[in-house]
Short mmCIF file of N, CA and C in Angstrom, two decimals:
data_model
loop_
_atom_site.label_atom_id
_atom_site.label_comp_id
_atom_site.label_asym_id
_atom_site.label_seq_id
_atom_site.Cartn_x
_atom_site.Cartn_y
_atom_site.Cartn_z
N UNK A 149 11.33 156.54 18.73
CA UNK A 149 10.58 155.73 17.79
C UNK A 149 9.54 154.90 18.53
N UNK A 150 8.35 154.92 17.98
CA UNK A 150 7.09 154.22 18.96
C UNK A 150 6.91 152.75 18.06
N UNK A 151 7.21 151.75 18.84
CA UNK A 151 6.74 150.62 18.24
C UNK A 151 5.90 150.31 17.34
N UNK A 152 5.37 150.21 16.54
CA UNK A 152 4.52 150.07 15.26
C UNK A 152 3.60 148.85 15.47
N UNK A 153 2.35 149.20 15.62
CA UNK A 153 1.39 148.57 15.94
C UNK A 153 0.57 147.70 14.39
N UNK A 154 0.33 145.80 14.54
CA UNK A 154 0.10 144.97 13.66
C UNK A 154 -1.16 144.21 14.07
N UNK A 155 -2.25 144.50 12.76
CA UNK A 155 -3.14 143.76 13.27
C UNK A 155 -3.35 142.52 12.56
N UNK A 156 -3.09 141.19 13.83
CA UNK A 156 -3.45 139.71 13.42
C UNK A 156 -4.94 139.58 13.37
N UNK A 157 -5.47 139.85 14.60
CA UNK A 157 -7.24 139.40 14.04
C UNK A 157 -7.87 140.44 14.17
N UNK A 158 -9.35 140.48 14.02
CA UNK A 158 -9.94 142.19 14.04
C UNK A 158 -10.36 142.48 15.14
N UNK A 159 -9.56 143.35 15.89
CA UNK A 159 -10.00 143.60 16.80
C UNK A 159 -9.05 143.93 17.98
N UNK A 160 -8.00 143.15 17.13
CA UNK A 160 -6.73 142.66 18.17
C UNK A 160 -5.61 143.28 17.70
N UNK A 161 -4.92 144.33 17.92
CA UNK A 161 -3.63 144.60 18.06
C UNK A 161 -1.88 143.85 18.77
N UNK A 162 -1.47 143.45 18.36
CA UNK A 162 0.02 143.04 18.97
C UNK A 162 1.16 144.15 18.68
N UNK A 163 1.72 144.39 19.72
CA UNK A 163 2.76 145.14 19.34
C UNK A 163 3.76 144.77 18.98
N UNK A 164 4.50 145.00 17.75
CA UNK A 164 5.44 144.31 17.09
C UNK A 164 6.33 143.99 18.14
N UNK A 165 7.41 144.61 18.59
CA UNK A 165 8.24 144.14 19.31
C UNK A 165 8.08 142.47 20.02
N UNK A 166 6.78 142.32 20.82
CA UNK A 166 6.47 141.36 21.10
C UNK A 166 6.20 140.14 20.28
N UNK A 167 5.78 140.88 19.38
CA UNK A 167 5.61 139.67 18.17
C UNK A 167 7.06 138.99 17.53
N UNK A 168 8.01 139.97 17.46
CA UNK A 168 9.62 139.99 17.11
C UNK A 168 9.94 138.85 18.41
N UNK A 169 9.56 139.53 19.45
CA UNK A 169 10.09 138.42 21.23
C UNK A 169 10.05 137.31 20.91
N UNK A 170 8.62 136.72 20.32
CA UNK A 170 7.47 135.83 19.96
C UNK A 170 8.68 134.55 19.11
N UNK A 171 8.79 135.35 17.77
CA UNK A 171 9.33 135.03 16.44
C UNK A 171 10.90 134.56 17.13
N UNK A 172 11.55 135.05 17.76
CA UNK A 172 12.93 134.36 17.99
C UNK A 172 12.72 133.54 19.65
N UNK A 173 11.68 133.70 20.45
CA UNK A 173 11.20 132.29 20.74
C UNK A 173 11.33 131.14 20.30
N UNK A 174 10.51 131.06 19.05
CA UNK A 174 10.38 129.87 18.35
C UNK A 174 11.82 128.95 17.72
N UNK A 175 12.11 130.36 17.55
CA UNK A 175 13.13 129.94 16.05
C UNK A 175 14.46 129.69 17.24
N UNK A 176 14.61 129.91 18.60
CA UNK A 176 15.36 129.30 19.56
C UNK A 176 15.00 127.97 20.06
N UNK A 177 13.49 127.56 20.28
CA UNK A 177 13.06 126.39 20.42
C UNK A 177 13.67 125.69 19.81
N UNK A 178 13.55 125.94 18.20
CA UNK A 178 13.79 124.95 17.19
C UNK A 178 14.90 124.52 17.05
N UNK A 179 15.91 125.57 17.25
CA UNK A 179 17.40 125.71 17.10
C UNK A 179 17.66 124.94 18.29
N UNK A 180 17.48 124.73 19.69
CA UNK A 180 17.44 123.91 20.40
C UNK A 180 17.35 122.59 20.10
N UNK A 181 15.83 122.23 19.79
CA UNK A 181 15.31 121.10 19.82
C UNK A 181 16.30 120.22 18.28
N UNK A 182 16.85 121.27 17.63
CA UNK A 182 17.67 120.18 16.37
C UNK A 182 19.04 119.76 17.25
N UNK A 183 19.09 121.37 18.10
CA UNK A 183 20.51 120.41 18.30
C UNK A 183 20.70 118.89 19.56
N UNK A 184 19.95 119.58 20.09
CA UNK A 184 19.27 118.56 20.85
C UNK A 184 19.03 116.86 20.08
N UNK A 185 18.50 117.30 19.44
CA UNK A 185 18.15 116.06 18.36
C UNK A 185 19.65 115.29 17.68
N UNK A 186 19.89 116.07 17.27
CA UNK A 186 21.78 115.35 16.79
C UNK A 186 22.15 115.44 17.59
N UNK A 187 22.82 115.63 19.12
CA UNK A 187 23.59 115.52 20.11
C UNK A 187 23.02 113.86 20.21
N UNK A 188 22.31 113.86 20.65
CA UNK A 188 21.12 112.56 20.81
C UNK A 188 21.35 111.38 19.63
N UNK A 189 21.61 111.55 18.58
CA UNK A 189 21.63 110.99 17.65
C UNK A 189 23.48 110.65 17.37
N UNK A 190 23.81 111.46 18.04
CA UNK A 190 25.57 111.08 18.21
C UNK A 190 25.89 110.30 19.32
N UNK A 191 25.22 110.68 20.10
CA UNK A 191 25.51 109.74 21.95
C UNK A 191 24.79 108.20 21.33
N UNK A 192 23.69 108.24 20.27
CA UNK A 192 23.23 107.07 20.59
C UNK A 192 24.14 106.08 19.34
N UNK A 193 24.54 106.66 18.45
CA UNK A 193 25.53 106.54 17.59
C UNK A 193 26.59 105.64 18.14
N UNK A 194 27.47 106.41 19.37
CA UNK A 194 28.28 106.37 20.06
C UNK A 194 28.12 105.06 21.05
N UNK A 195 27.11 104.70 21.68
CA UNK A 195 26.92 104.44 22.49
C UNK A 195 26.61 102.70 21.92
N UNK A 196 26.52 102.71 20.31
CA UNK A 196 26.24 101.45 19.68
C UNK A 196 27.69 101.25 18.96
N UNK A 197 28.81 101.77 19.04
CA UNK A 197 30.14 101.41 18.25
C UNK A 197 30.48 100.97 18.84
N UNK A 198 31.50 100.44 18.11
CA UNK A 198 32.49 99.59 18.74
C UNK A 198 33.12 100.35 19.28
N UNK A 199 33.82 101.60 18.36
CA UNK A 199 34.70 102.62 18.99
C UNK A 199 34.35 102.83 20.53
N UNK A 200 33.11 102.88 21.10
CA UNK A 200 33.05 103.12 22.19
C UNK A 200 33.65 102.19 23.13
N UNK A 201 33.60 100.77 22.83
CA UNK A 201 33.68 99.57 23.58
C UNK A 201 34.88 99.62 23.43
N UNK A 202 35.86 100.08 22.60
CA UNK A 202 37.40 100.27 22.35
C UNK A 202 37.80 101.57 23.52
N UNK A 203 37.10 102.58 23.53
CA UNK A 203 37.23 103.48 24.53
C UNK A 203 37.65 103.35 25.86
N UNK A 204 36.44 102.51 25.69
CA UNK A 204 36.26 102.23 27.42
C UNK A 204 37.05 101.37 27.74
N UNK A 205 38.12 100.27 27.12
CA UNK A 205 38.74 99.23 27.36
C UNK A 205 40.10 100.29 27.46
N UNK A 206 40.29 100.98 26.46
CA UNK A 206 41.41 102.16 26.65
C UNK A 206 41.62 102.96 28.32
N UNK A 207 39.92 103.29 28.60
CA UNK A 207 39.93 104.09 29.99
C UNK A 207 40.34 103.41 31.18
N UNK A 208 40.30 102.07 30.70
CA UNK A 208 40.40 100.95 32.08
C UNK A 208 41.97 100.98 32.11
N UNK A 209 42.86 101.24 30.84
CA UNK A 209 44.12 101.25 31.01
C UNK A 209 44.62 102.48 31.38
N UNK A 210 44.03 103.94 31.52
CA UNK A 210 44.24 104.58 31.55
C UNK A 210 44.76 105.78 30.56
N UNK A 211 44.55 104.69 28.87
CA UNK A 211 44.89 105.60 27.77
C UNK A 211 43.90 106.82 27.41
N UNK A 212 42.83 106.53 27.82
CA UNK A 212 41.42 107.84 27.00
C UNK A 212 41.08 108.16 28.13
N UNK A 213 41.97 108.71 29.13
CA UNK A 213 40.91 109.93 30.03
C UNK A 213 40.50 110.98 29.46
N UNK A 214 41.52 111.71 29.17
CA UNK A 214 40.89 112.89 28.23
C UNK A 214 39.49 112.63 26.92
N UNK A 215 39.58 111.22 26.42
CA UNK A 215 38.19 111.21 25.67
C UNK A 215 36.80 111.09 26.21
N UNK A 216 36.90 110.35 28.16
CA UNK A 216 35.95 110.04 28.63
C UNK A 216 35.56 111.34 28.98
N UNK A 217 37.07 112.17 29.36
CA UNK A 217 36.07 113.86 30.06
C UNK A 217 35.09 114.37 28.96
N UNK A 218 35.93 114.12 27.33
CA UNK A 218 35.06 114.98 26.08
C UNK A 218 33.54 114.21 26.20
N UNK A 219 33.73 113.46 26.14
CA UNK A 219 32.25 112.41 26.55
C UNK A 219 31.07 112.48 27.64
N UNK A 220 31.82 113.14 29.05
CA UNK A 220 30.92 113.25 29.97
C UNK A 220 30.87 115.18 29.65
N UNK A 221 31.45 115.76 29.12
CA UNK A 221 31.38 116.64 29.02
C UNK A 221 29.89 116.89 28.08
N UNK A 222 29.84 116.06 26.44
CA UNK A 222 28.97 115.72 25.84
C UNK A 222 27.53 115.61 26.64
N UNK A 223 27.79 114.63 27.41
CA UNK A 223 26.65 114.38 28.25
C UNK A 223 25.88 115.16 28.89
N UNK A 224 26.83 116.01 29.85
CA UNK A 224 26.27 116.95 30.59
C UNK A 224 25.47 118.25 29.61
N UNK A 225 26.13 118.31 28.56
CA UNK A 225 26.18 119.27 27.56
C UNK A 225 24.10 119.19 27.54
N UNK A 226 23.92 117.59 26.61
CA UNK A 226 22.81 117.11 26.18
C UNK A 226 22.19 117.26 27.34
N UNK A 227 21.93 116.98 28.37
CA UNK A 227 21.27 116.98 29.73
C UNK A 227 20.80 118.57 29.81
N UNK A 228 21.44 119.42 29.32
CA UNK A 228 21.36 120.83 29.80
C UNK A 228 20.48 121.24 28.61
N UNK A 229 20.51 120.49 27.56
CA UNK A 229 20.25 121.07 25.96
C UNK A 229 18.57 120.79 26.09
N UNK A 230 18.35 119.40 26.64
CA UNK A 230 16.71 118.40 26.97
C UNK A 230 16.11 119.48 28.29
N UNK A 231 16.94 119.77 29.21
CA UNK A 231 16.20 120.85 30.03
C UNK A 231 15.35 122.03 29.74
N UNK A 232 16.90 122.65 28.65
CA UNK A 232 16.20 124.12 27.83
C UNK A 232 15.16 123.85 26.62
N UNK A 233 14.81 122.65 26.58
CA UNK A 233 14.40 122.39 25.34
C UNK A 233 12.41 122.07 26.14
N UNK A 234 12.84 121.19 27.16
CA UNK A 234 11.67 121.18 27.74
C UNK A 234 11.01 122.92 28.44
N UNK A 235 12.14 123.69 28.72
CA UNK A 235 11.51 124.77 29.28
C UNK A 235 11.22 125.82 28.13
N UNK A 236 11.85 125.49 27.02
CA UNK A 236 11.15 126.33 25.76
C UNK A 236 9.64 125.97 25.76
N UNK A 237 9.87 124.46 25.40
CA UNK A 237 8.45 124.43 25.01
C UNK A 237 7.77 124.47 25.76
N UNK A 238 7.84 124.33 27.38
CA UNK A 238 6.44 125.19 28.07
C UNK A 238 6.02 126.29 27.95
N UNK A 239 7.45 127.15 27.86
CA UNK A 239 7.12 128.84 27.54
C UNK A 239 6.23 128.80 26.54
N UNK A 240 6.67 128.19 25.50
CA UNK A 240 5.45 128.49 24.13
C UNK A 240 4.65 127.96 23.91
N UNK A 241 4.45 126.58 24.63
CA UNK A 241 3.16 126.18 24.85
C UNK A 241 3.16 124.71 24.06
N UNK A 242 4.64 124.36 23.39
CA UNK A 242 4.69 122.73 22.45
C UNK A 242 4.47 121.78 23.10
N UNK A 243 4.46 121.83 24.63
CA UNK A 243 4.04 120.39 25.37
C UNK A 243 2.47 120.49 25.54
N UNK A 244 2.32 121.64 25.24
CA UNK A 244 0.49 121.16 25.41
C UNK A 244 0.07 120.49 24.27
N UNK A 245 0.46 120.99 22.92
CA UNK A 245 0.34 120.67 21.90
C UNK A 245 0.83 119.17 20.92
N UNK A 246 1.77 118.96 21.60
CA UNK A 246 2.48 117.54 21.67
C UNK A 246 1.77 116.05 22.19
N UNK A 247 1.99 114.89 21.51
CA UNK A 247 0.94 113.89 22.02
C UNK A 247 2.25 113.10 23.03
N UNK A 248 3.61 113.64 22.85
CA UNK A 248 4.34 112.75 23.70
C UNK A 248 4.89 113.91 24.87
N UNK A 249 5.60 113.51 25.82
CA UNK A 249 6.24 114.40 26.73
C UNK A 249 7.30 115.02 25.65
N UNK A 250 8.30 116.21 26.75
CA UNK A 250 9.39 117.00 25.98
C UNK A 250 10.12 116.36 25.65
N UNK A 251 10.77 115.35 26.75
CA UNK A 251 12.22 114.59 26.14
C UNK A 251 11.86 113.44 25.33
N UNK A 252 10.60 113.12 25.33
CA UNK A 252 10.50 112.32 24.14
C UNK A 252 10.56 112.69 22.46
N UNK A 253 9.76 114.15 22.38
CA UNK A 253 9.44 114.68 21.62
C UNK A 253 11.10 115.19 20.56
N UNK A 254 12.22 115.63 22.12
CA UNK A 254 13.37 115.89 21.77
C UNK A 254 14.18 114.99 21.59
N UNK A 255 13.83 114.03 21.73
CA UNK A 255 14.92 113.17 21.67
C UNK A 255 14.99 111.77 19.87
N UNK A 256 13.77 112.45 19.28
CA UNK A 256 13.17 111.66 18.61
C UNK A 256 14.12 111.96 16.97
N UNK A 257 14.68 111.30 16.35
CA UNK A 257 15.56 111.60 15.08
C UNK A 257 14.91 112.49 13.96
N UNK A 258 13.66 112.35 13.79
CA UNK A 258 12.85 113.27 13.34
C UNK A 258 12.52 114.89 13.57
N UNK A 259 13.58 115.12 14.76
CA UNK A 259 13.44 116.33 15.26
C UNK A 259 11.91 117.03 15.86
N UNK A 260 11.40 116.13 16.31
CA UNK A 260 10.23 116.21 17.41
C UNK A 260 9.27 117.33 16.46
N UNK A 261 8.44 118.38 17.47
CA UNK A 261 7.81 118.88 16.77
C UNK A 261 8.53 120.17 15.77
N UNK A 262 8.06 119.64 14.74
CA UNK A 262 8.48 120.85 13.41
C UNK A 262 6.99 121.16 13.06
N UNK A 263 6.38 121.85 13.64
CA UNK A 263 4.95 122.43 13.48
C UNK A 263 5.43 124.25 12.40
N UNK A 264 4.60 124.19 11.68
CA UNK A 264 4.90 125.57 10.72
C UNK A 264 3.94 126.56 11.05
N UNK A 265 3.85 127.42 11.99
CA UNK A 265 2.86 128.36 12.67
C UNK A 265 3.05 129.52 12.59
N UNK A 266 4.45 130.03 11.52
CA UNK A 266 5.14 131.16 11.80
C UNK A 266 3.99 132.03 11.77
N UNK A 267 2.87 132.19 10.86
CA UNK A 267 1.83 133.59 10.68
C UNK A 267 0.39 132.95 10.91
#
């Protein structure tokens, strides 16, 4: 089966497949950058409760180790999520297009850029 050839402007051919590459690019960015966005929005959640300040008074006794590992685990999680999220959007080009940096852009409750470019 030969890839099936689509024309966007005149003149210009893309070969679908690439355009398909293209299309779940994005739609991984995005899927990133939300979760990214609520991870962010839970740590900062977290990070303003009380529950937390109850945590940590627990860890000093030694009752919530196991919650501090789920927690740094969290952390590391988000750290890895803002990396792939910044290296999406260089691949596709959202930090050029962006007026703030990546981890700002990702980290923002609004879910940073939601630009609609699909066609």
């Amino acid at each position: 089966m030969s890839p099936q050839m689509v024309d966007l402007e005149p003149g210009k051919e893309v070969d679908q497949l690439d355009r398909d590459r293209q299309h779940r690019k994005q739609t991984s960015a995005i899927a990133i950058q939300g979760a990214a966005a609520a991870l962010d929005d839970r740590m900062s959640d977290l990070r303003r409760s009380k529950n937390f300040n109850t945590m940590m008074k627990l860890t000093e006794e030694g009752c919530a180790e196991e919650d501090l590992e789920v927690l740094d685990g969290q952390l590391v999680m988000f750290d890895r999520l803002v990396q792939e999220v910044e290296r999406l959007e260089k691949l596709l080009g959202y930090d050029e297009k962006s007026t703030g940096d990546a981890s700002s852009s990702s980290s923002s409750s609004s879910g940073g850029n939601d630009d609609n470019d699909s066609d």
